[in-house]
mmCIF file of C-alpha atoms and ligand atoms in Angstrom:
data_model
loop_
_atom_site.group_PDB
_atom_site.id
_atom_site.type_symbol
_atom_site.label_atom_id
_atom_site.label_comp_id
_atom_site.label_asym_id
_atom_site.label_seq_id
_atom_site.Cartn_x
_atom_site.Cartn_y
_atom_site.Cartn_z
ATOM 1 C CA MET A 1 0.000 0.000 0.000
ATOM 2 C CA SER A 2 1.145 3.522 -0.690
ATOM 3 C CA GLU A 3 2.550 5.724 1.989
ATOM 4 C CA ILE A 4 0.457 8.388 3.619
ATOM 5 C CA LEU A 5 2.523 11.195 5.073
ATOM 6 C CA VAL A 6 1.432 12.465 8.474
ATOM 7 C CA LEU A 7 2.996 15.728 9.682
ATOM 8 C CA VAL A 8 3.778 15.262 13.378
ATOM 9 C CA GLU A 9 2.588 17.950 15.820
ATOM 10 C CA HIS A 10 5.012 18.022 18.720
ATOM 11 C CA VAL A 11 5.807 20.225 21.705
ATOM 12 C CA ASP A 12 8.973 19.844 23.791
ATOM 13 C CA GLY A 13 9.691 16.485 22.163
ATOM 14 C CA GLU A 14 6.243 15.157 22.962
ATOM 15 C CA VAL A 15 3.903 13.940 20.230
ATOM 16 C CA LYS A 16 0.469 15.570 20.404
ATOM 17 C CA LYS A 17 -2.687 13.479 20.506
ATOM 18 C CA VAL A 18 -3.927 14.739 17.138
ATOM 19 C CA THR A 19 -0.949 13.052 15.447
ATOM 20 C CA LEU A 20 -1.953 9.697 16.940
ATOM 21 C CA GLU A 21 -5.433 10.292 15.525
ATOM 22 C CA LEU A 22 -4.003 11.049 12.081
ATOM 23 C CA LEU A 23 -1.826 7.923 12.178
ATOM 24 C CA THR A 24 -4.903 5.861 13.077
ATOM 25 C CA LEU A 25 -6.778 7.397 10.154
ATOM 26 C CA ALA A 26 -3.831 6.917 7.784
ATOM 27 C CA ARG A 27 -3.606 3.234 8.755
ATOM 28 C CA SER A 28 -7.108 2.616 7.480
ATOM 29 C CA LEU A 29 -6.183 4.047 4.060
ATOM 30 C CA GLY A 30 -2.551 3.103 3.458
ATOM 31 C CA THR A 31 0.852 2.854 5.112
ATOM 32 C CA PRO A 32 1.409 5.659 7.626
ATOM 33 C CA ALA A 33 4.711 7.520 7.479
ATOM 34 C CA ALA A 34 5.297 10.175 10.127
ATOM 35 C CA VAL A 35 7.174 13.356 9.234
ATOM 36 C CA TRP A 36 9.024 14.979 12.124
ATOM 37 C CA ALA A 37 9.986 18.583 11.393
ATOM 38 C CA GLY A 38 12.717 20.187 13.469
ATOM 39 C CA PRO A 39 15.200 19.061 16.084
ATOM 40 C CA GLY A 40 14.423 17.324 19.353
ATOM 41 C CA ILE A 41 12.996 13.944 18.424
ATOM 42 C CA THR A 42 13.346 11.607 21.406
ATOM 43 C CA GLY A 43 13.316 7.847 21.778
ATOM 44 C CA ASP A 44 9.954 8.139 23.502
ATOM 45 C CA ALA A 45 8.516 10.147 20.623
ATOM 46 C CA LYS A 46 9.722 7.575 18.066
ATOM 47 C CA ALA A 47 8.277 4.753 20.162
ATOM 48 C CA ARG A 48 4.942 6.582 20.390
ATOM 49 C CA LEU A 49 4.770 7.116 16.612
ATOM 50 C CA ALA A 50 5.584 3.448 15.982
ATOM 51 C CA GLU A 51 3.058 2.358 18.626
ATOM 52 C CA TYR A 52 0.308 4.082 16.637
ATOM 53 C CA GLY A 53 1.306 2.568 13.327
ATOM 54 C CA ALA A 54 4.069 4.667 11.756
ATOM 55 C CA GLU A 55 5.945 2.270 9.461
ATOM 56 C CA LYS A 56 8.427 5.033 8.587
ATOM 57 C CA ILE A 57 9.533 8.115 10.480
ATOM 58 C CA TYR A 58 11.077 10.795 8.279
ATOM 59 C CA VAL A 59 13.162 13.046 10.488
ATOM 60 C CA ALA A 60 14.129 16.491 9.217
ATOM 61 C CA GLY A 61 16.052 17.515 12.312
ATOM 62 C CA SER A 62 17.528 20.782 11.068
ATOM 63 C CA GLU A 63 17.130 23.812 13.327
ATOM 64 C CA GLU A 64 16.309 25.873 10.209
ATOM 65 C CA ILE A 65 12.975 24.104 9.736
ATOM 66 C CA VAL A 66 11.556 25.613 12.904
ATOM 67 C CA GLY A 67 13.363 28.944 12.610
ATOM 68 C CA TYR A 68 11.106 30.536 9.987
ATOM 69 C CA VAL A 69 7.360 30.380 10.724
ATOM 70 C CA VAL A 70 5.518 27.787 8.577
ATOM 71 C CA ALA A 71 7.032 27.969 5.075
ATOM 72 C CA PRO A 72 9.922 25.500 5.726
ATOM 73 C CA LYS A 73 7.505 22.781 6.820
ATOM 74 C CA ALA A 74 5.577 23.177 3.571
ATOM 75 C CA GLU A 75 8.855 22.929 1.615
ATOM 76 C CA LEU A 76 9.878 19.834 3.572
ATOM 77 C CA LEU A 77 6.571 18.143 2.753
ATOM 78 C CA ALA A 78 6.753 19.239 -0.890
ATOM 79 C CA GLN A 79 10.214 17.671 -1.205
ATOM 80 C CA LEU A 80 8.939 14.450 0.387
ATOM 81 C CA VAL A 81 5.920 14.401 -1.928
ATOM 82 C CA ALA A 82 8.277 14.682 -4.927
ATOM 83 C CA ALA A 83 10.652 12.014 -3.603
ATOM 84 C CA LYS A 84 8.218 9.466 -2.167
ATOM 85 C CA SER A 85 5.033 9.963 -4.212
ATOM 86 C CA PRO A 86 2.724 9.351 -1.246
ATOM 87 C CA ALA A 87 -0.957 8.560 -1.717
ATOM 88 C CA ALA A 88 -1.915 11.522 0.477
ATOM 89 C CA VAL A 89 -0.623 13.985 3.068
ATOM 90 C CA LEU A 90 -2.457 14.483 6.361
ATOM 91 C CA VAL A 91 -1.946 17.429 8.684
ATOM 92 C CA ALA A 92 -3.857 18.602 11.742
ATOM 93 C CA ALA A 93 -6.475 21.267 10.987
ATOM 94 C CA THR A 94 -4.875 23.752 13.356
ATOM 95 C CA ALA A 95 -4.162 27.328 12.249
ATOM 96 C CA GLU A 96 -0.578 26.315 11.418
ATOM 97 C CA GLY A 97 -1.579 22.982 9.863
ATOM 98 C CA LYS A 98 -4.061 24.638 7.542
ATOM 99 C CA GLU A 99 -1.514 27.202 6.401
ATOM 100 C CA ILE A 100 0.995 24.453 5.708
ATOM 101 C CA ALA A 101 -1.664 22.501 3.792
ATOM 102 C CA GLY A 102 -2.472 25.516 1.610
ATOM 103 C CA ARG A 103 1.160 26.246 0.855
ATOM 104 C CA LEU A 104 1.860 22.590 0.112
ATOM 105 C CA ALA A 105 -1.079 22.451 -2.292
ATOM 106 C CA VAL A 106 0.340 25.371 -4.280
ATOM 107 C CA LYS A 107 3.851 23.891 -4.302
ATOM 108 C CA THR A 108 2.684 20.452 -5.478
ATOM 109 C CA ASP A 109 -0.144 21.680 -7.736
ATOM 110 C CA SER A 110 -2.554 19.561 -5.738
ATOM 111 C CA GLY A 111 -6.000 19.912 -4.272
ATOM 112 C CA VAL A 112 -6.470 20.598 -0.576
ATOM 113 C CA ILE A 113 -9.300 19.895 1.847
ATOM 114 C CA THR A 114 -9.369 21.613 5.224
ATOM 115 C CA ASP A 115 -11.441 21.046 8.346
ATOM 116 C CA ALA A 116 -12.187 17.430 7.468
ATOM 117 C CA VAL A 117 -13.970 15.570 10.251
ATOM 118 C CA GLY A 118 -13.628 12.173 8.598
ATOM 119 C CA LEU A 119 -11.747 10.523 5.753
ATOM 120 C CA GLY A 120 -12.801 7.344 3.990
ATOM 121 C CA GLU A 121 -12.124 5.043 1.043
ATOM 122 C CA GLY A 122 -10.677 6.932 -1.947
ATOM 123 C CA PHE A 123 -9.750 9.841 0.343
ATOM 124 C CA VAL A 124 -13.303 11.137 0.396
ATOM 125 C CA ALA A 125 -13.442 13.637 3.238
ATOM 126 C CA ASP A 126 -16.393 14.618 5.391
ATOM 127 C CA GLN A 127 -16.438 18.357 5.868
ATOM 128 C CA SER A 128 -18.549 20.726 7.856
ATOM 129 C CA ILE A 129 -18.782 23.985 5.839
ATOM 130 C CA PHE A 130 -20.497 27.401 5.730
ATOM 131 C CA GLY A 131 -20.004 27.981 9.427
ATOM 132 C CA GLY A 132 -20.973 24.394 10.154
ATOM 133 C CA GLY A 133 -24.399 24.741 8.528
ATOM 134 C CA VAL A 134 -23.802 22.162 5.784
ATOM 135 C CA ASN A 135 -22.061 18.782 5.763
ATOM 136 C CA VAL A 136 -20.457 17.721 2.495
ATOM 137 C CA GLN A 137 -18.240 14.985 1.163
ATOM 138 C CA SER A 138 -15.297 16.170 -0.884
ATOM 139 C CA LYS A 139 -12.501 14.592 -2.847
ATOM 140 C CA VAL A 140 -9.303 16.013 -4.256
ATOM 141 C CA ARG A 141 -9.229 15.588 -8.030
ATOM 142 C CA LYS A 142 -5.784 16.902 -8.798
ATOM 143 C CA GLY A 143 -2.316 15.932 -7.621
ATOM 144 C CA THR A 144 -1.703 14.429 -4.180
ATOM 145 C CA PRO A 145 -4.669 14.767 -1.788
ATOM 146 C CA ILE A 146 -3.700 17.094 1.050
ATOM 147 C CA VAL A 147 -6.142 16.885 3.910
ATOM 148 C CA ALA A 148 -6.218 18.912 7.122
ATOM 149 C CA VAL A 149 -8.194 16.911 9.677
ATOM 150 C CA ARG A 150 -9.736 18.434 12.796
ATOM 151 C CA PRO A 151 -8.486 17.195 16.158
ATOM 152 C CA ASN A 152 -10.797 14.641 17.814
ATOM 153 C CA SER A 153 -12.222 13.433 14.490
ATOM 154 C CA THR A 154 -10.933 9.895 15.074
ATOM 155 C CA ALA A 155 -10.291 7.988 18.284
ATOM 156 C CA PRO A 156 -6.572 7.096 18.389
ATOM 157 C CA GLU A 157 -5.947 3.343 18.436
ATOM 158 C CA ALA A 158 -2.558 1.750 18.933
ATOM 159 C CA ALA A 159 -1.371 -0.828 16.359
ATOM 160 C CA ALA A 160 2.382 -1.208 16.120
ATOM 161 C CA GLY A 161 4.276 -0.146 13.003
ATOM 162 C CA ALA A 162 7.955 -0.670 12.210
ATOM 163 C CA GLY A 163 8.897 2.948 12.952
ATOM 164 C CA ALA A 164 11.914 2.779 10.599
ATOM 165 C CA GLU A 165 13.764 6.073 10.843
ATOM 166 C CA GLU A 166 15.030 7.930 7.788
ATOM 167 C CA GLU A 167 16.968 11.170 7.982
ATOM 168 C CA VAL A 168 15.804 13.846 5.574
ATOM 169 C CA SER A 169 17.830 16.893 4.625
ATOM 170 C CA VAL A 170 15.961 19.839 3.216
ATOM 171 C CA SER A 171 17.260 22.708 1.156
ATOM 172 C CA LEU A 172 15.165 25.724 1.972
ATOM 173 C CA SER A 173 14.502 28.405 -0.623
ATOM 174 C CA ASP A 174 15.170 32.061 0.221
ATOM 175 C CA GLY A 175 11.402 32.596 0.116
ATOM 176 C CA ALA A 176 10.904 30.110 2.933
ATOM 177 C CA LYS A 177 13.282 32.158 5.074
ATOM 178 C CA ALA A 178 11.386 35.430 4.632
ATOM 179 C CA ALA A 179 9.752 35.454 8.085
ATOM 180 C CA LYS A 180 12.186 34.547 10.831
ATOM 181 C CA ILE A 181 11.136 33.651 14.359
ATOM 182 C CA VAL A 182 13.099 35.907 16.685
ATOM 183 C CA GLU A 183 11.621 34.954 20.039
ATOM 184 C CA ARG A 184 9.449 32.270 21.551
ATOM 185 C CA VAL A 185 7.431 32.970 24.673
ATOM 186 C CA LYS A 186 6.137 29.925 26.440
ATOM 187 C CA GLN A 187 2.476 30.069 27.315
ATOM 188 C CA GLU A 188 1.740 29.195 30.926
ATOM 189 C CA LYS A 189 0.180 25.797 30.776
ATOM 190 C CA GLY A 190 -2.526 24.998 33.263
ATOM 191 C CA ALA A 191 -3.588 21.555 34.329
ATOM 192 C CA ARG A 192 -6.483 21.531 31.850
ATOM 193 C CA PRO A 193 -6.199 19.990 28.385
ATOM 194 C CA GLU A 194 -5.703 22.229 25.368
ATOM 195 C CA LEU A 195 -9.090 23.497 24.118
ATOM 196 C CA THR A 196 -8.911 22.259 20.520
ATOM 197 C CA GLU A 197 -7.570 18.854 21.542
ATOM 198 C CA ALA A 198 -9.722 18.123 24.585
ATOM 199 C CA ALA A 199 -12.088 15.158 24.495
ATOM 200 C CA ILE A 200 -14.529 17.098 26.693
ATOM 201 C CA VAL A 201 -15.205 20.846 26.625
ATOM 202 C CA VAL A 202 -17.385 22.733 29.101
ATOM 203 C CA SER A 203 -18.302 26.208 27.833
ATOM 204 C CA GLY A 204 -20.021 29.117 29.493
ATOM 205 C CA GLY A 205 -21.878 32.013 27.922
ATOM 206 C CA ARG A 206 -23.622 35.217 28.909
ATOM 207 C CA GLY A 207 -25.849 33.192 31.212
ATOM 208 C CA VAL A 208 -22.862 32.626 33.515
ATOM 209 C CA GLY A 209 -23.293 36.249 34.568
ATOM 210 C CA SER A 210 -19.798 37.336 35.649
ATOM 211 C CA ALA A 211 -16.093 36.514 35.616
ATOM 212 C CA GLU A 212 -16.296 35.164 39.182
ATOM 213 C CA ASN A 213 -19.144 32.840 38.224
ATOM 214 C CA PHE A 214 -16.921 31.120 35.664
ATOM 215 C CA SER A 215 -15.573 29.143 38.634
ATOM 216 C CA VAL A 216 -18.807 27.102 38.304
ATOM 217 C CA ILE A 217 -17.870 26.190 34.719
ATOM 218 C CA GLU A 218 -14.245 25.502 35.721
ATOM 219 C CA GLY A 219 -15.431 23.280 38.571
ATOM 220 C CA LEU A 220 -17.386 21.021 36.215
ATOM 221 C CA ALA A 221 -14.545 21.051 33.677
ATOM 222 C CA ASP A 222 -12.040 19.969 36.315
ATOM 223 C CA SER A 223 -14.213 17.183 37.635
ATOM 224 C CA LEU A 224 -14.533 15.849 34.053
ATOM 225 C CA GLY A 225 -10.896 16.464 33.073
ATOM 226 C CA ALA A 226 -12.217 18.860 30.431
ATOM 227 C CA ALA A 227 -11.111 22.110 28.813
ATOM 228 C CA VAL A 228 -13.032 25.340 29.422
ATOM 229 C CA GLY A 229 -14.547 27.270 26.527
ATOM 230 C CA ALA A 230 -16.630 30.431 26.312
ATOM 231 C CA SER A 231 -19.003 32.192 23.952
ATOM 232 C CA ARG A 232 -18.040 35.517 22.453
ATOM 233 C CA ALA A 233 -20.540 37.287 24.693
ATOM 234 C CA ALA A 234 -18.571 35.979 27.680
ATOM 235 C CA THR A 235 -15.135 36.804 26.275
ATOM 236 C CA ASP A 236 -16.203 40.252 25.029
ATOM 237 C CA ALA A 237 -17.535 40.994 28.515
ATOM 238 C CA GLY A 238 -14.052 40.202 29.871
ATOM 239 C CA TRP A 239 -15.314 37.260 31.926
ATOM 240 C CA TYR A 240 -12.978 34.781 30.282
ATOM 241 C CA PRO A 241 -9.850 35.254 28.111
ATOM 242 C CA HIS A 242 -10.381 35.522 24.347
ATOM 243 C CA GLN A 243 -8.142 32.544 23.601
ATOM 244 C CA PHE A 244 -10.924 30.325 24.982
ATOM 245 C CA GLN A 245 -13.622 31.665 22.674
ATOM 246 C CA VAL A 246 -15.361 28.956 20.676
ATOM 247 C CA GLY A 247 -16.964 29.815 17.362
ATOM 248 C CA GLN A 248 -16.575 31.340 13.951
ATOM 249 C CA THR A 249 -14.113 33.972 15.141
ATOM 250 C CA GLY A 250 -12.695 31.796 17.914
ATOM 251 C CA LYS A 251 -11.505 28.218 18.191
ATOM 252 C CA THR A 252 -13.092 25.270 16.421
ATOM 253 C CA VAL A 253 -13.542 22.270 18.666
ATOM 254 C CA SER A 254 -14.766 18.788 17.866
ATOM 255 C CA PRO A 255 -14.738 16.962 21.195
ATOM 256 C CA GLN A 256 -16.502 13.755 22.164
ATOM 257 C CA LEU A 257 -18.630 15.791 24.596
ATOM 258 C CA TYR A 258 -19.474 19.517 24.536
ATOM 259 C CA ILE A 259 -21.417 21.026 27.418
ATOM 260 C CA ALA A 260 -22.852 24.495 26.702
ATOM 261 C CA ALA A 261 -24.073 26.318 29.796
ATOM 262 C CA GLY A 262 -25.884 29.647 29.453
ATOM 263 C CA ILE A 263 -25.192 29.801 25.709
ATOM 264 C CA SER A 264 -28.075 30.567 23.331
ATOM 265 C CA GLY A 265 -26.619 28.744 20.300
ATOM 266 C CA ALA A 266 -26.064 31.582 17.820
ATOM 267 C CA ILE A 267 -24.912 30.431 14.367
ATOM 268 C CA GLN A 268 -21.459 31.922 14.962
ATOM 269 C CA HIS A 269 -21.065 29.877 18.142
ATOM 270 C CA ARG A 270 -22.367 26.705 16.485
ATOM 271 C CA ALA A 271 -19.776 27.079 13.748
ATOM 272 C CA GLY A 272 -17.094 26.257 16.276
ATOM 273 C CA MET A 273 -18.682 23.319 18.067
ATOM 274 C CA GLN A 274 -21.397 21.578 16.152
ATOM 275 C CA THR A 275 -19.221 18.701 14.992
ATOM 276 C CA ALA A 276 -18.896 17.622 18.655
ATOM 277 C CA LYS A 277 -20.022 14.007 18.976
ATOM 278 C CA THR A 278 -22.427 14.640 21.877
ATOM 279 C CA ILE A 279 -23.794 18.058 22.833
ATOM 280 C CA VAL A 280 -25.399 18.834 26.182
ATOM 281 C CA ALA A 281 -27.107 22.196 26.689
ATOM 282 C CA ILE A 282 -28.032 23.792 29.996
ATOM 283 C CA ASN A 283 -30.225 26.838 29.540
ATOM 284 C CA LYS A 284 -33.084 28.386 31.483
ATOM 285 C CA ASP A 285 -34.962 29.270 28.276
ATOM 286 C CA PRO A 286 -36.670 26.186 26.785
ATOM 287 C CA GLU A 287 -36.854 28.037 23.435
ATOM 288 C CA ALA A 288 -33.089 28.656 23.216
ATOM 289 C CA PRO A 289 -31.830 27.631 19.737
ATOM 290 C CA ILE A 290 -29.036 25.538 21.287
ATOM 291 C CA PHE A 291 -31.673 22.906 22.127
ATOM 292 C CA GLU A 292 -32.244 22.289 18.381
ATOM 293 C CA LEU A 293 -28.684 21.080 18.193
ATOM 294 C CA ALA A 294 -28.284 19.386 21.561
ATOM 295 C CA ASP A 295 -28.403 15.624 22.098
ATOM 296 C CA TYR A 296 -29.371 16.218 25.726
ATOM 297 C CA GLY A 297 -30.837 19.342 27.236
ATOM 298 C CA VAL A 298 -31.480 20.561 30.751
ATOM 299 C CA VAL A 299 -33.898 23.470 31.138
ATOM 300 C CA GLY A 300 -32.829 25.213 34.297
ATOM 301 C CA ASP A 301 -30.627 27.773 35.978
ATOM 302 C CA LEU A 302 -27.030 26.817 35.339
ATOM 303 C CA HIS A 303 -26.049 28.069 38.800
ATOM 304 C CA GLN A 304 -28.124 25.261 40.238
ATOM 305 C CA VAL A 305 -27.680 22.613 37.555
ATOM 306 C CA VAL A 306 -23.914 22.816 36.995
ATOM 307 C CA PRO A 307 -22.834 22.481 40.676
ATOM 308 C CA GLN A 308 -25.191 19.496 41.078
ATOM 309 C CA LEU A 309 -23.736 17.920 37.969
ATOM 310 C CA THR A 310 -20.215 18.475 39.296
ATOM 311 C CA GLU A 311 -21.180 16.880 42.601
ATOM 312 C CA GLU A 312 -22.633 13.825 40.841
ATOM 313 C CA VAL A 313 -19.543 13.431 38.650
ATOM 314 C CA ASP A 314 -17.279 13.697 41.715
ATOM 315 C CA LYS A 315 -19.331 11.060 43.554
ATOM 316 C CA ARG A 316 -18.752 8.569 40.748
ATOM 317 C CA LYS A 317 -14.982 8.933 40.702
HETATM 318 C C1 FAD B 401 -19.053 38.252 12.741
HETATM 319 C C2 FAD B 401 -19.440 37.625 14.045
HETATM 320 C C3 FAD B 401 -18.638 36.653 14.580
HETATM 321 C C4 FAD B 401 -18.988 36.047 15.790
HETATM 322 N N1 FAD B 401 -18.184 35.060 16.292
HETATM 323 C C5 FAD B 401 -18.588 34.418 17.416
HETATM 324 C C6 FAD B 401 -17.816 33.326 17.941
HETATM 325 O O1 FAD B 401 -16.752 32.972 17.432
HETATM 326 N N2 FAD B 401 -18.282 32.716 19.037
HETATM 327 C C7 FAD B 401 -19.453 33.067 19.667
HETATM 328 O O2 FAD B 401 -19.819 32.440 20.681
HETATM 329 N N3 FAD B 401 -20.171 34.103 19.204
HETATM 330 C C8 FAD B 401 -19.765 34.786 18.104
HETATM 331 N N4 FAD B 401 -20.484 35.858 17.671
HETATM 332 C C9 FAD B 401 -21.584 36.371 18.535
HETATM 333 C C10 FAD B 401 -22.873 35.591 18.416
HETATM 334 O O3 FAD B 401 -23.649 36.128 17.377
HETATM 335 C C11 FAD B 401 -23.663 35.676 19.728
HETATM 336 O O4 FAD B 401 -23.886 37.036 20.044
HETATM 337 C C12 FAD B 401 -22.989 35.030 20.916
HETATM 338 O O5 FAD B 401 -22.606 33.714 20.578
HETATM 339 C C13 FAD B 401 -23.947 34.996 22.088
HETATM 340 O O6 FAD B 401 -23.306 34.435 23.201
HETATM 341 P P1 FAD B 401 -24.187 33.742 24.332
HETATM 342 O O7 FAD B 401 -24.923 32.596 23.753
HETATM 343 O O8 FAD B 401 -23.290 33.498 25.471
HETATM 344 O O9 FAD B 401 -25.153 34.922 24.763
HETATM 345 P P2 FAD B 401 -26.709 35.104 24.539
HETATM 346 O O10 FAD B 401 -27.084 34.939 23.119
HETATM 347 O O11 FAD B 401 -27.091 36.366 25.222
HETATM 348 O O12 FAD B 401 -27.341 33.871 25.311
HETATM 349 C C14 FAD B 401 -27.266 33.693 26.680
HETATM 350 C C15 FAD B 401 -28.105 32.472 27.013
HETATM 351 O O13 FAD B 401 -27.968 32.180 28.391
HETATM 352 C C16 FAD B 401 -29.232 31.796 28.895
HETATM 353 N N5 FAD B 401 -29.200 32.070 30.329
HETATM 354 C C17 FAD B 401 -29.177 33.263 30.957
HETATM 355 N N6 FAD B 401 -29.077 33.105 32.292
HETATM 356 C C18 FAD B 401 -29.029 31.769 32.501
HETATM 357 C C19 FAD B 401 -28.914 30.964 33.659
HETATM 358 N N7 FAD B 401 -28.798 31.510 34.864
HETATM 359 N N8 FAD B 401 -28.913 29.618 33.501
HETATM 360 C C20 FAD B 401 -29.015 29.037 32.294
HETATM 361 N N9 FAD B 401 -29.121 29.753 31.156
HETATM 362 C C21 FAD B 401 -29.118 31.109 31.264
HETATM 363 C C22 FAD B 401 -30.233 32.614 28.133
HETATM 364 O O14 FAD B 401 -31.494 31.974 28.120
HETATM 365 C C23 FAD B 401 -29.604 32.659 26.750
HETATM 366 O O15 FAD B 401 -30.054 31.598 25.930
HETATM 367 C C24 FAD B 401 -20.149 36.467 16.471
HETATM 368 C C25 FAD B 401 -20.964 37.466 15.915
HETATM 369 C C26 FAD B 401 -20.612 38.048 14.720
HETATM 370 C C27 FAD B 401 -21.503 39.106 14.140
#
């Protein structure tokens, strides 16, 4: 079977969960080959990639690859596409992943699909488009299919691959070196999972009422091991930081479980969460549009419902 290149997302030498999902997906369609961009690959990282099915691990360990924003990663993948003729290239549908996918498509004269939430036989992708209002199936008709897949679209399953390592050297064009990274500031990482990667997200909206009241949302999130999200009404009010906004102009999440508390379900909010596998809405207005979308709904005051829910979850631990 032909190789499917999977661009590895990694932080501090650790492979991110979305990569394990992409390897699982790639395994169902061909032979997964992981592509590690930049220095710092560890024995643990290689073992993890092999554990989830990577038959090959292409390692481009040059410092240059991570020194210039995203362009070098697109050039690395383009050179691998030319050398290895893979059946497809999969990247995570993160902001960076999607930019790499677009650049790679131009470089290889190929079609690109972004925000896929599934990928099947013949590389037919399921996509949620127009702000999440329409689901379509799409297929690349030109070149090598390049598909950016949303985190949490597939459950990662281990199935050992050979994990054969191959060093790759890349010659970067001057164009790829146009935007140099001069400083990296590490974001303080809390105990909660990253919003776009979390399997469970608990979000609060205007109904939460104040910044202090967000502790109710955080309490439920922590008892479930979830990430916290917020509607734009809540972030614009300064109740929760903007980086946690879910929606059209915020983050797109696709968790197994999304709990929306005090959120009406405006189209712009839905755009960022409606591909969640199970949606639970807590709202005091039985007519709130979020209930049209929810799998389970609780009509009630979130200040009563959410603490009770947290208590029940804690009891079952
Ligand atoms: C261009 C554009 C981009 C946008 N991008 C985004 C985006 O990315 N993300 C986003 O979220 N929005 C976005 N918006 C804003 C969006 O249109 C809505 O205004 C916003 O989502 C509303 O947030 P909300 O549901 O928290 O507030 P509201 O619509 O005011 O809803 C609050 C809900 O809380 C309920 N409630 C109140 N008190 C309680 C209580 N005690 N217990 C239980 N329920 C209670 C109410 O019944 C109501 O349904 C965008 C808008 C535009 C124009």
